[in-house]
mmCIF file of C-alpha atoms in Angstrom:
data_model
loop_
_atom_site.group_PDB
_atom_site.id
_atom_site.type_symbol
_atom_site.label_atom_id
_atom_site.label_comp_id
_atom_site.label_asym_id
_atom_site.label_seq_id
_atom_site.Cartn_x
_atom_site.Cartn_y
_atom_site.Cartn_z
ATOM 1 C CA UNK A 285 46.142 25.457 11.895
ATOM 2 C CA UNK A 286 50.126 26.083 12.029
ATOM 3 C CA UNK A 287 51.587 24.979 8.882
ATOM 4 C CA UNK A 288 53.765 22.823 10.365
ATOM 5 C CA UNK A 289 55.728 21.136 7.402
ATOM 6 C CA UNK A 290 56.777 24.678 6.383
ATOM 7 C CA UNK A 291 58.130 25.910 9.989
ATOM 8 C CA UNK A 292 60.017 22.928 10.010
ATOM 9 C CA UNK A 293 61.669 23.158 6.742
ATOM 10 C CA UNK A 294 62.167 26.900 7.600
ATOM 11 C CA UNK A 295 64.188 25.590 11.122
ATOM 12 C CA UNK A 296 65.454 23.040 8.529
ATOM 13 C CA UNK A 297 67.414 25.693 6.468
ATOM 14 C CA UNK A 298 68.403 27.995 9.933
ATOM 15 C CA UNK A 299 70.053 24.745 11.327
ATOM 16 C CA UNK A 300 71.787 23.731 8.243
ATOM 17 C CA UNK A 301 72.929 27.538 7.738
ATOM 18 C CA UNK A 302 74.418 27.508 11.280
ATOM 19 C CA UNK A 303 76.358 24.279 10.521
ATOM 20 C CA UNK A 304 77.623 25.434 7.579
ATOM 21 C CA UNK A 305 79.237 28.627 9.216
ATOM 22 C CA UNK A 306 80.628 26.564 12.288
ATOM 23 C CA UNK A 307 82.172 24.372 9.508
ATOM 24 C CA UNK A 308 82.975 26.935 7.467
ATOM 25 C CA UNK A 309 84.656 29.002 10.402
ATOM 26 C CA UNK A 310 86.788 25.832 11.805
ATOM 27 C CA UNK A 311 88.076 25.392 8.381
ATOM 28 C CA UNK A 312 88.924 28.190 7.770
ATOM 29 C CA UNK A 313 86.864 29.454 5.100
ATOM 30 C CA UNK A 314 84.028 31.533 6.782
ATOM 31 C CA UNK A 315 84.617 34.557 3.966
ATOM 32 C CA UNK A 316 82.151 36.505 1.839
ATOM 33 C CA UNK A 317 82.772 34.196 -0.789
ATOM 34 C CA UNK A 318 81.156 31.007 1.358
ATOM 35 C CA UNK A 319 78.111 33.117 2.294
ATOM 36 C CA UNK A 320 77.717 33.813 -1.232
ATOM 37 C CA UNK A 321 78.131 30.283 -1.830
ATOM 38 C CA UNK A 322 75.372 29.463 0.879
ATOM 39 C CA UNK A 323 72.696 32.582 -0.852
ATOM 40 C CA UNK A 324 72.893 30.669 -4.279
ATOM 41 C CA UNK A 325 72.435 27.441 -2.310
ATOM 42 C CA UNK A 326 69.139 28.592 -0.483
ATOM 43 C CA UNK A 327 67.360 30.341 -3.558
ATOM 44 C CA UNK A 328 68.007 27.467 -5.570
ATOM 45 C CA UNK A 329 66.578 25.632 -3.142
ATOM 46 C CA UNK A 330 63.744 27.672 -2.902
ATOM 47 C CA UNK A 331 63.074 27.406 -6.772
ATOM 48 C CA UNK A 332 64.154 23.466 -7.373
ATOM 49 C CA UNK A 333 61.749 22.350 -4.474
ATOM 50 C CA UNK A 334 58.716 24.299 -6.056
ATOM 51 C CA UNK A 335 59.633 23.798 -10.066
ATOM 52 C CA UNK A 336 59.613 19.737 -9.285
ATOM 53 C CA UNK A 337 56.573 19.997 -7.372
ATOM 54 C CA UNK A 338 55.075 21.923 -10.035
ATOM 55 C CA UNK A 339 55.716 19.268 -12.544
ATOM 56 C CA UNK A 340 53.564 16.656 -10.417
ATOM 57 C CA UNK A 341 50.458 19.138 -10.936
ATOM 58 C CA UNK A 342 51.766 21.437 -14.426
ATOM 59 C CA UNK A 343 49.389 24.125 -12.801
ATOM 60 C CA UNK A 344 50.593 27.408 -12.157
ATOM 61 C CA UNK A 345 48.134 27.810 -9.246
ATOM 62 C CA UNK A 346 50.253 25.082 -7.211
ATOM 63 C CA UNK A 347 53.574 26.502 -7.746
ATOM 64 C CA UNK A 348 53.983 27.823 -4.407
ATOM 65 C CA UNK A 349 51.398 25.507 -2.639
ATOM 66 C CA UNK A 350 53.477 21.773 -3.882
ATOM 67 C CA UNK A 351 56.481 22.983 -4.582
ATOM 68 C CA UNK A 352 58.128 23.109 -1.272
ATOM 69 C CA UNK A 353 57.335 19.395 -0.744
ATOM 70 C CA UNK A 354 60.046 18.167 -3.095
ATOM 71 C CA UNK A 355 63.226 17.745 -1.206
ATOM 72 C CA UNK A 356 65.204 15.646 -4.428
ATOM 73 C CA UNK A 357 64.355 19.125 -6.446
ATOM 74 C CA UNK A 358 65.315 21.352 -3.433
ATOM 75 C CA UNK A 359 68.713 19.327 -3.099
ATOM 76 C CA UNK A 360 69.100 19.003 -6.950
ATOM 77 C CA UNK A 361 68.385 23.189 -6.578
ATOM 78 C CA UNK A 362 70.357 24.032 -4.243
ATOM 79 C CA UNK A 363 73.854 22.473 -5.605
ATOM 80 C CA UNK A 364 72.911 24.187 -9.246
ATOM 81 C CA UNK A 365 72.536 27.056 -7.075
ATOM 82 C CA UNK A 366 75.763 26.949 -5.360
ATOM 83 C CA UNK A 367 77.759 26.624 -9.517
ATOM 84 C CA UNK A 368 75.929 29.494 -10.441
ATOM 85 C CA UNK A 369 76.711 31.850 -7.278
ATOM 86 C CA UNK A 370 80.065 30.504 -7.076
ATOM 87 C CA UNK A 371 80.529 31.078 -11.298
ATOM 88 C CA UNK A 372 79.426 34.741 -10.666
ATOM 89 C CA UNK A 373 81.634 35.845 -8.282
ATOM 90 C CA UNK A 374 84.696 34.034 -9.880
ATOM 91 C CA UNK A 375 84.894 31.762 -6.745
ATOM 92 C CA UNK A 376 86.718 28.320 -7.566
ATOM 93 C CA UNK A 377 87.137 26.709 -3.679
ATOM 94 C CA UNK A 378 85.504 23.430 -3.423
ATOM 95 C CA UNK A 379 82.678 23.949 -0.624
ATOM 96 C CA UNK A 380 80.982 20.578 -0.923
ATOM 97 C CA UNK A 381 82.342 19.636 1.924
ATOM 98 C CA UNK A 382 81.117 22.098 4.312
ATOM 99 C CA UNK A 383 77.818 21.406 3.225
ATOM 100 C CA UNK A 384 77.588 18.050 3.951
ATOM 101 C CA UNK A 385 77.346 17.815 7.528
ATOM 102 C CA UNK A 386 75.062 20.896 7.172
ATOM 103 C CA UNK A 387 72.538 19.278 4.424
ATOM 104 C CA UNK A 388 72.021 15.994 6.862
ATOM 105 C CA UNK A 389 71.336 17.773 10.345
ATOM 106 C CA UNK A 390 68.900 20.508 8.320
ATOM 107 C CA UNK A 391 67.225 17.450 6.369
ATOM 108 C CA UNK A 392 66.601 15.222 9.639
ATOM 109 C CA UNK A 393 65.209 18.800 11.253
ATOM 110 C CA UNK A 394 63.015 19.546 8.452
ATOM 111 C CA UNK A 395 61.499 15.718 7.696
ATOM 112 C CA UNK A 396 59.947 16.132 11.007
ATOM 113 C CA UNK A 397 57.314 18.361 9.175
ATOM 114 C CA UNK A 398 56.936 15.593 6.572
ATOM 115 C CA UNK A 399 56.268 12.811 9.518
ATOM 116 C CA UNK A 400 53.820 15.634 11.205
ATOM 117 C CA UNK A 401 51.873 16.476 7.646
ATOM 118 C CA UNK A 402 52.046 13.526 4.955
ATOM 119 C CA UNK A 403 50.870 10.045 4.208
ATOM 120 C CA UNK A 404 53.663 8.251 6.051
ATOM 121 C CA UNK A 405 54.408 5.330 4.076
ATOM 122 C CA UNK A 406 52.705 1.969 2.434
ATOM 123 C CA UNK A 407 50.905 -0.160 4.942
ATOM 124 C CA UNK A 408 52.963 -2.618 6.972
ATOM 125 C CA UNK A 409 52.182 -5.306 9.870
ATOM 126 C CA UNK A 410 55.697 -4.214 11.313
ATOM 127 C CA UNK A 411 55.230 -3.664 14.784
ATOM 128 C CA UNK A 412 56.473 0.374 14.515
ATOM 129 C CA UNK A 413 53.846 0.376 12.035
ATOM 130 C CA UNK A 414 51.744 4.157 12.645
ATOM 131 C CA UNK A 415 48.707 5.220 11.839
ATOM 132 C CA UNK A 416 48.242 8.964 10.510
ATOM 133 C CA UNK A 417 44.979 11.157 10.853
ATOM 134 C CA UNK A 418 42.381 10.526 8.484
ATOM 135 C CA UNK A 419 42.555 13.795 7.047
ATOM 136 C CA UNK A 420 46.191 13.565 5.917
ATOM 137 C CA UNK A 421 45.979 14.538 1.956
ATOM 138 C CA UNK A 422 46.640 11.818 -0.530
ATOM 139 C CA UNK A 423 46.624 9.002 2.047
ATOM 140 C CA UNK A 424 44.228 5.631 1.665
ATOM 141 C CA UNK A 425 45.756 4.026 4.188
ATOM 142 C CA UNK A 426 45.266 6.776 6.932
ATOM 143 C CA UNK A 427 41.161 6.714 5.504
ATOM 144 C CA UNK A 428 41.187 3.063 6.422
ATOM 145 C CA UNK A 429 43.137 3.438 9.890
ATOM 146 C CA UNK A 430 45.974 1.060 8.936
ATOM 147 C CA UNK A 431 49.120 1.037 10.282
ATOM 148 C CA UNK A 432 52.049 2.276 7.851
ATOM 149 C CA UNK A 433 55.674 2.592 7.822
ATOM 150 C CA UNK A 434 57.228 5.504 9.465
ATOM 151 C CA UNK A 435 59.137 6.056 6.194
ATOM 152 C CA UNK A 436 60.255 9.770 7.066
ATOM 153 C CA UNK A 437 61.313 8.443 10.651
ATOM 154 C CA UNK A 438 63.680 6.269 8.813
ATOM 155 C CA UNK A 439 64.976 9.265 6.842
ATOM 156 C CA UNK A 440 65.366 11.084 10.287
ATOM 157 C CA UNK A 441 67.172 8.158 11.797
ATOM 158 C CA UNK A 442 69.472 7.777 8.613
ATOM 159 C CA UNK A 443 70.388 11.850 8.295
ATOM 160 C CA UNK A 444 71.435 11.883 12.136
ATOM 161 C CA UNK A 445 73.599 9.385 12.063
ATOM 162 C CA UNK A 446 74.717 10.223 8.436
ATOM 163 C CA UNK A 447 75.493 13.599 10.272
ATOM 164 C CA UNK A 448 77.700 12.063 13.035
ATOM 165 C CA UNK A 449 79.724 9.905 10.398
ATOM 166 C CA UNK A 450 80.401 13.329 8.359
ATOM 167 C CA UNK A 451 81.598 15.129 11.707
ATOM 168 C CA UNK A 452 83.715 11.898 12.077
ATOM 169 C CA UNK A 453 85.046 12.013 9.131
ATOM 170 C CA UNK A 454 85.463 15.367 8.192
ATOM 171 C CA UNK A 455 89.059 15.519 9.824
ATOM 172 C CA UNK A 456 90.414 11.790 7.988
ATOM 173 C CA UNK A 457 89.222 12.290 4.827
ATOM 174 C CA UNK A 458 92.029 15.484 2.895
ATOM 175 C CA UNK A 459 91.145 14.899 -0.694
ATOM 176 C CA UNK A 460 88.403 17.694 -1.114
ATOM 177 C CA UNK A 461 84.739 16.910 -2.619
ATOM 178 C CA UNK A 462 85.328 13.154 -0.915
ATOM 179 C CA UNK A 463 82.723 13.894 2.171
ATOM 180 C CA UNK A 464 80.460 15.441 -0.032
ATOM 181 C CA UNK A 465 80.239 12.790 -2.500
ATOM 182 C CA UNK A 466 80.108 9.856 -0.051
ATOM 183 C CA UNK A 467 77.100 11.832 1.672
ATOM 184 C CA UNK A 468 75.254 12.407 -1.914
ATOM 185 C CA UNK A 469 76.104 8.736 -2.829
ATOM 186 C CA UNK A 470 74.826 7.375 0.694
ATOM 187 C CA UNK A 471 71.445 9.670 0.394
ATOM 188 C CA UNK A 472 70.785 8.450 -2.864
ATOM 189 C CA UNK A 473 71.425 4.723 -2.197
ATOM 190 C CA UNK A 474 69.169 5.362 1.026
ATOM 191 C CA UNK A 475 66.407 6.851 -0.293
ATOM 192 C CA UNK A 476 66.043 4.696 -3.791
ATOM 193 C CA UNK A 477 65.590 1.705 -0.594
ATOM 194 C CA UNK A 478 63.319 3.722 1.305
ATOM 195 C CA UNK A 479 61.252 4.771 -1.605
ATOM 196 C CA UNK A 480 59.567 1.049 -1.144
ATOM 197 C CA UNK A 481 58.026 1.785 2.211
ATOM 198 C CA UNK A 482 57.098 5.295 0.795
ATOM 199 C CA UNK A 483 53.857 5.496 -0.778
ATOM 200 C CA UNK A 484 54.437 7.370 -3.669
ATOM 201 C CA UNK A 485 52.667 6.600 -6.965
ATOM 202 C CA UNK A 486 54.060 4.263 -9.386
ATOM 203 C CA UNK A 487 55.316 4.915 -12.053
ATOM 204 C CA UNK A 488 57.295 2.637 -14.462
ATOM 205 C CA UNK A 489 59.036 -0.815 -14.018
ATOM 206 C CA UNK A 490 57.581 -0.899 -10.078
ATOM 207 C CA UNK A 491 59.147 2.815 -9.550
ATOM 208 C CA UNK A 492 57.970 5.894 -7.888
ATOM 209 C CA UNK A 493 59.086 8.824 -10.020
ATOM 210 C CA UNK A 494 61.418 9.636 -7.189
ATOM 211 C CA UNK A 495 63.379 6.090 -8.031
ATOM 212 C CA UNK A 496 63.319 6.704 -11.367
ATOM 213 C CA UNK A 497 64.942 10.522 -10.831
ATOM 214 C CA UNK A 498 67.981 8.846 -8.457
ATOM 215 C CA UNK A 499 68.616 6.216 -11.362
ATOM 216 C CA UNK A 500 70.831 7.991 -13.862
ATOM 217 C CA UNK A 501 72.384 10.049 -10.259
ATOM 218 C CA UNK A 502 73.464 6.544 -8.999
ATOM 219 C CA UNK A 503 75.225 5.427 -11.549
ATOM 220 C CA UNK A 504 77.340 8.849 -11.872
ATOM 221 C CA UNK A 505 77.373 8.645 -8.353
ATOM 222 C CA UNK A 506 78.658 4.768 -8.557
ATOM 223 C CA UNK A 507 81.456 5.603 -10.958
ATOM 224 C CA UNK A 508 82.609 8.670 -8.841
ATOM 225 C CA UNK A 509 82.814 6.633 -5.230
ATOM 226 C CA UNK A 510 84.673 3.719 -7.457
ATOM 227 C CA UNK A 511 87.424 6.457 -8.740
ATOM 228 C CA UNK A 512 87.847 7.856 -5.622
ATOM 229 C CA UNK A 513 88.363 3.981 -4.370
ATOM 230 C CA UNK A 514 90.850 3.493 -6.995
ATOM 231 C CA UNK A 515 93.173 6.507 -6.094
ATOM 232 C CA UNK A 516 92.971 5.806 -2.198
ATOM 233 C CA UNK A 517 90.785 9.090 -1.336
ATOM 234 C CA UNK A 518 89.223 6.628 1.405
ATOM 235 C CA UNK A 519 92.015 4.633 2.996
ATOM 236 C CA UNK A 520 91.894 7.354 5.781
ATOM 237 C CA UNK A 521 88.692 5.581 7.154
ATOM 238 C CA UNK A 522 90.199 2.482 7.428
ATOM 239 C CA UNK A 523 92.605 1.209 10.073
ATOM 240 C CA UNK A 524 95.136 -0.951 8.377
ATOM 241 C CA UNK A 525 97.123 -3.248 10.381
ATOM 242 C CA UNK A 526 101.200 -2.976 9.258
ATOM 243 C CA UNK A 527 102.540 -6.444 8.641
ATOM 244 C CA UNK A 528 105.829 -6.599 10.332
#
């Protein structure tokens, strides 16, 4: 059986690598200092998505098994890996934002191997309800053929057009780290919502541990959108009619 979940992440990481160097190049910045940059992003990656999946289980025998099913660790990873790359080489450009546009396209690519491989959400009488293959792991709902939400479609749908907004507004927005911060602040909003169609265990207060990870990241997120607000970072996406 082809493991599908991990050739999609792997197409995943090749599509968001080939974003990131047509970004890099039209900016400007395609130097050995970005690929660096995009090295400390992938193995920390690599590491974050396995290390949080390996805290689900605490066995050393699932390290590599789980771990790559964690895409909050492999995120969280990959922009600790970027600091420490960047910290090594003595590289201080800001390169958020040419990873923004990357991170959505290669996250819609590779959550089509989530759809194909896990339990897709909590049941629903929605009419886009699915129903998944009894034998998906860790799934009740697929055992007792009901229909569940699509929650990874909606993750697909949200990335692609989270993808075309960035290209949008990749051009309007000058003040650097803005388009990556609206993109972390958007997938983090989105995906504390879509964590109640997921069906992820509970944990504490009616949370999956996934909701209760983004908590603390949403409010530092919250504070940073409202000072960017504050200083006018954003006005460029907004048409404002002169008064004459």
């Amino acid at each position: 059986m082809l493991p599908l979940h991990e050739i999609f992440v792997g197409l995943g990481v090749l599509v968001a690598s080939v974003v990131f160097v047509r970004e890099a190049r039209s900016r400007g910045a395609l130097n050995e200092q970005s690929l660096v940059a995009v090295t400390g992003a992938l193995v920390g990656g690599a590491i974050g998505m396995r290390l949080a999946g390996w805290l689900e289980t605490l066995s050393l025998a699932d390290l590599w098994m789980y771990g790559s099913r964690s895409i909050l660790g492999g995120l969280t990873g990959a922009y600790v890996g970027v600091l420490i790359a960047k910290r090594i080489i003595g590289y201080r450009e800001r390169t958020g934002d040419l990873f923004a546009p990357a991170v959505a396209l290669g996250m819609a690519v590779g959550r089509i191997g989530c759809h194909l491989t896990e339990a897709p959400g909590r049941p629903t009488d929605l009419p886009w309800g699915v129903h998944a293959p009894a034998s998906t792991p860790e799934c009740p709902g697929c055992l007792a053929g009901q229909a569940m939400h699509p929650s990874f479609i909606y993750e697909i749908v949200f990335h692609l057009a989270a993808f075309a907004a960035l290209i949008w507004a990749r051009k309007r927005l000058t003040e650097p780290g803005e388009l990556f911060t609206l993109y972390l602040a958007g997938y983090a909003t989105f995906r504390f919502l879509v964590e109640f169609t997921r069906a992820n265990e509970i944990l504490w207060l009616e949370l999956t541990g996934p909701q209760c990870f983004l908590v603390p990241g949403l409010l530092l997120l919250g504070l940073r959108v409202a000072y960017g607000w504050r200083r006018g970072h954003y006005d460029p996406l907004f048409r404002r009619k002169v008064m004459t």
